Short mmCIF file of C-alpha atoms and ligand atoms in Angstrom, two decimals:
data_model
loop_
_atom_site.label_atom_id
_atom_site.label_comp_id
_atom_site.label_asym_id
_atom_site.label_seq_id
_atom_site.Cartn_x
_atom_site.Cartn_y
_atom_site.Cartn_z
CA MET A 1 -10.04 3.84 19.96
CA SER A 2 -8.14 0.48 18.53
CA ASN A 3 -5.75 -1.44 19.91
CA ILE A 4 -4.12 -2.39 16.81
CA VAL A 5 -1.00 0.43 16.62
CA GLN A 6 -0.07 -1.54 20.07
CA GLU A 7 -0.65 -4.58 18.58
CA VAL A 8 1.35 -3.95 15.76
CA LEU A 9 3.64 -2.60 17.73
CA ALA A 10 4.41 -5.48 20.21
CA ALA A 11 4.04 -7.80 16.88
CA ASN A 12 7.12 -5.94 15.76
CA GLN A 13 9.03 -5.98 19.13
CA ASN A 14 8.28 -9.94 19.03
CA TYR A 15 9.70 -10.06 15.54
CA ALA A 16 12.27 -8.09 15.11
CA ALA A 17 13.95 -9.93 18.60
CA GLU A 18 13.58 -13.76 16.42
CA PHE A 19 15.18 -11.26 13.13
CA GLY A 20 18.54 -13.40 13.34
CA ASN A 21 20.72 -12.66 9.65
CA LYS A 22 17.92 -11.04 8.11
CA ASN A 23 20.68 -8.07 8.22
CA THR A 24 22.17 -9.55 5.52
CA LEU A 25 19.29 -10.17 2.92
CA GLY A 26 20.64 -8.62 -0.17
CA MET A 27 18.02 -5.91 -2.23
CA PRO A 28 18.22 -7.59 -5.24
CA PRO A 29 15.17 -10.53 -5.06
CA ALA A 30 16.84 -13.89 -4.45
CA ARG A 31 14.42 -15.82 -6.16
CA ARG A 32 14.14 -13.53 -8.93
CA PHE A 33 10.21 -13.42 -9.48
CA GLY A 34 7.65 -11.54 -8.60
CA ILE A 35 4.01 -12.11 -7.66
CA LEU A 36 0.66 -8.89 -8.43
CA THR A 37 -2.17 -9.56 -6.66
CA CYS A 38 -5.05 -8.41 -4.64
CA MET A 39 -4.92 -6.77 -1.24
CA ASP A 40 -7.39 -9.71 0.06
CA ALA A 41 -6.74 -9.53 3.88
CA ARG A 42 -7.43 -13.43 2.93
CA LEU A 43 -4.15 -13.68 0.86
CA ASP A 44 -1.21 -14.56 1.96
CA PRO A 45 1.37 -14.65 -0.72
CA ALA A 46 4.26 -15.46 1.39
CA LYS A 47 2.27 -18.13 3.06
CA PHE A 48 0.42 -19.36 -0.69
CA ALA A 49 3.89 -19.18 -2.54
CA GLY A 50 6.38 -19.94 0.14
CA LEU A 51 8.61 -16.91 0.45
CA ALA A 52 11.05 -15.95 3.02
CA GLU A 53 12.11 -12.66 2.81
CA GLY A 54 14.14 -11.75 0.13
CA ASP A 55 13.00 -13.88 -1.99
CA ALA A 56 10.17 -12.33 -4.16
CA HIS A 57 8.64 -8.77 -5.33
CA VAL A 58 5.41 -8.90 -4.20
CA ILE A 59 3.20 -5.58 -5.59
CA ARG A 60 -0.63 -5.49 -4.19
CA ASN A 61 -3.62 -3.28 -5.54
CA ALA A 62 -7.07 -3.73 -5.24
CA GLY A 63 -8.41 -7.01 -7.48
CA GLY A 64 -4.23 -7.68 -8.80
CA ARG A 65 -4.64 -5.68 -12.03
CA ALA A 66 -2.02 -4.27 -13.79
CA SER A 67 -2.82 -0.64 -13.38
CA ASP A 68 -0.42 2.13 -13.96
CA ASP A 69 1.49 2.06 -11.16
CA ALA A 70 1.37 -1.66 -10.83
CA ILE A 71 3.35 -1.82 -14.52
CA ARG A 72 5.71 1.07 -12.96
CA SER A 73 7.44 -1.30 -10.53
CA ILE A 74 7.40 -4.28 -12.86
CA VAL A 75 9.30 -2.82 -14.85
CA ILE A 76 11.73 -1.44 -12.40
CA SER A 77 12.18 -5.38 -10.58
CA TYR A 78 13.13 -6.45 -13.56
CA LYS A 79 15.12 -3.63 -15.24
CA LEU A 80 17.07 -2.44 -11.45
CA LEU A 81 16.97 -5.48 -9.61
CA GLY A 82 16.77 -8.45 -11.98
CA THR A 83 13.64 -10.59 -11.48
CA ARG A 84 12.63 -12.61 -14.63
CA GLU A 85 9.55 -14.10 -14.15
CA TRP A 86 6.04 -12.52 -12.68
CA PHE A 87 2.96 -14.77 -11.95
CA VAL A 88 -0.53 -11.85 -12.20
CA ILE A 89 -3.08 -13.73 -9.25
CA HIS A 90 -5.85 -12.93 -8.92
CA HIS A 91 -8.87 -14.72 -6.45
CA THR A 92 -12.55 -16.14 -6.13
CA ASN A 93 -15.09 -13.69 -4.51
CA CYS A 94 -12.59 -10.75 -4.78
CA GLY A 95 -14.65 -7.44 -4.26
CA MET A 96 -13.65 -6.33 -7.72
CA GLU A 97 -16.80 -8.36 -8.44
CA PHE A 98 -19.28 -6.57 -7.07
CA PHE A 99 -19.07 -3.56 -8.30
CA THR A 100 -18.79 -1.49 -11.15
CA ASN A 101 -16.53 2.73 -12.11
CA ASP A 102 -20.34 3.54 -12.45
CA VAL A 103 -21.94 2.16 -8.95
CA MET A 104 -18.09 2.53 -7.13
CA ARG A 105 -18.52 6.76 -8.36
CA LYS A 106 -22.52 6.60 -7.72
CA LEU A 107 -21.83 5.46 -4.17
CA LEU A 108 -18.34 8.55 -3.24
CA ALA A 109 -20.94 10.74 -4.89
CA SER A 110 -23.18 10.14 -2.15
CA SER A 111 -20.75 9.67 1.24
CA LEU A 112 -17.44 9.24 2.39
CA GLU A 113 -18.61 6.98 4.93
CA THR A 114 -17.94 2.59 4.48
CA ALA A 115 -21.10 1.48 2.12
CA SER A 116 -22.32 -2.34 3.08
CA LEU A 117 -22.52 -5.08 1.21
CA THR A 118 -25.82 -6.06 0.50
CA GLU A 119 -27.39 -8.71 -1.58
CA HIS A 120 -27.91 -6.01 -4.42
CA GLY A 121 -24.66 -5.04 -4.33
CA PHE A 122 -22.87 -2.05 -2.37
CA GLN A 123 -25.40 0.14 -0.98
CA ASP A 124 -24.16 3.56 0.73
CA VAL A 125 -25.36 3.92 4.12
CA GLY A 126 -23.62 7.22 5.02
CA LYS A 127 -24.01 10.63 5.04
CA GLY A 128 -23.39 13.25 2.82
CA PRO A 129 -21.19 15.16 1.64
CA GLY A 130 -19.86 12.98 -1.14
CA SER A 131 -16.91 13.58 -4.06
CA ARG A 132 -17.74 13.90 -7.57
CA ALA A 133 -13.94 12.86 -7.73
CA GLY A 134 -14.08 9.64 -8.28
CA GLU A 135 -15.69 10.09 -12.13
CA TYR A 136 -12.03 10.52 -12.71
CA ILE A 137 -10.50 7.11 -11.22
CA GLU A 138 -10.86 4.08 -13.54
CA TRP A 139 -11.36 1.44 -10.90
CA LEU A 140 -10.34 -1.78 -12.54
CA THR A 141 -13.17 -3.86 -11.56
CA ILE A 142 -13.39 -7.44 -12.65
CA ALA A 143 -16.81 -8.69 -14.63
CA ASP A 144 -14.79 -12.43 -15.03
CA GLN A 145 -12.00 -13.35 -13.21
CA GLU A 146 -10.41 -15.33 -15.94
CA GLN A 147 -9.84 -12.61 -18.44
CA SER A 148 -9.21 -9.76 -15.99
CA VAL A 149 -6.32 -12.53 -15.60
CA ARG A 150 -5.74 -12.82 -18.85
CA ASP A 151 -6.47 -9.29 -20.09
CA ASP A 152 -3.39 -7.88 -17.40
CA VAL A 153 -1.16 -10.88 -18.25
CA GLU A 154 -1.18 -9.48 -22.15
CA HIS A 155 -1.47 -5.47 -20.77
CA ILE A 156 1.59 -6.69 -19.50
CA ARG A 157 3.53 -8.52 -21.72
CA GLN A 158 2.47 -6.12 -24.38
CA HIS A 159 3.64 -2.84 -22.76
CA PRO A 160 6.30 -0.92 -24.51
CA LEU A 161 8.42 -1.23 -21.29
CA VAL A 162 8.53 -4.78 -20.24
CA SER A 163 11.08 -6.80 -22.17
CA LYS A 164 10.04 -9.95 -23.94
CA ASN A 165 11.90 -12.39 -22.05
CA ILE A 166 10.57 -11.94 -18.87
CA ALA A 167 7.79 -14.41 -18.39
CA ILE A 168 4.21 -14.11 -17.42
CA TYR A 169 2.45 -16.32 -15.51
CA GLY A 170 -1.76 -15.83 -14.92
CA TYR A 171 -3.18 -17.88 -11.70
CA ILE A 172 -6.58 -17.94 -9.46
CA TYR A 173 -5.93 -17.96 -5.96
CA ASP A 174 -8.99 -20.02 -4.45
CA VAL A 175 -10.16 -18.66 -1.27
CA SER A 176 -12.23 -21.70 -0.05
CA THR A 177 -8.99 -24.33 -0.45
CA GLY A 178 -5.99 -22.25 -0.91
CA LYS A 179 -4.74 -23.54 -3.94
CA LEU A 180 -3.92 -21.92 -6.69
CA ARG A 181 -5.37 -22.47 -10.66
CA GLU A 182 -3.33 -21.72 -13.96
CA VAL A 183 -5.33 -19.52 -15.88
CA SER A 184 -4.59 -20.75 -20.03
CA PRO A 185 -3.79 -19.39 -21.81
CA THR A 186 -1.12 -17.28 -20.54
CA ARG A 187 1.62 -19.03 -20.59
CA ARG A 188 5.07 -18.21 -20.35
CA ALA A 189 6.79 -15.24 -22.76
CA GLU A 190 8.75 -17.58 -25.21
CA GLU A 191 6.14 -20.35 -25.66
CA ALA A 192 3.69 -17.04 -26.67
CA ALA A 193 6.11 -15.21 -29.05
ZN1 LIG B 1 -9.82 -9.71 -3.90
#
């Protein structure tokens, strides 16, 4: 077995020991903005975007895609907690570029064990049985990084529950340099209007 649970709890003890006055933070993000980005382990939005506790909302999922659930969170974020600006940040070398709906569905139908990423893409190496339940999920894979950012910015901007006053910016994070690069044209709401 792994030692992950012990490691996490030990790290948390250290964190709590240095907690300071963070018990005074308010619930609404103090800097009134949010970030939608990928769950990729190489990305740390608190570090690459300079966030401290209490500053901003961060929504993460596979790809940083504007899924229904991401939009649910964004609407709650601005409507109830006052955020006014959002960043959609996808990244280079995203795992979501290495498969399609069809590939994912076939892999899951074959087995529920972890697949291997080979030079021919993800290949199933586990033993079955798998499940065909993946047929019912839209996996929101990425064929083109810039286009996926533009699509998600536009999808959020055009959503009937998202106020036109919310500014939405589109960026790509480069995992080889740590730099953010703006995707154009995804300028802020008031410029697009
Ligand atoms: Zn990713």
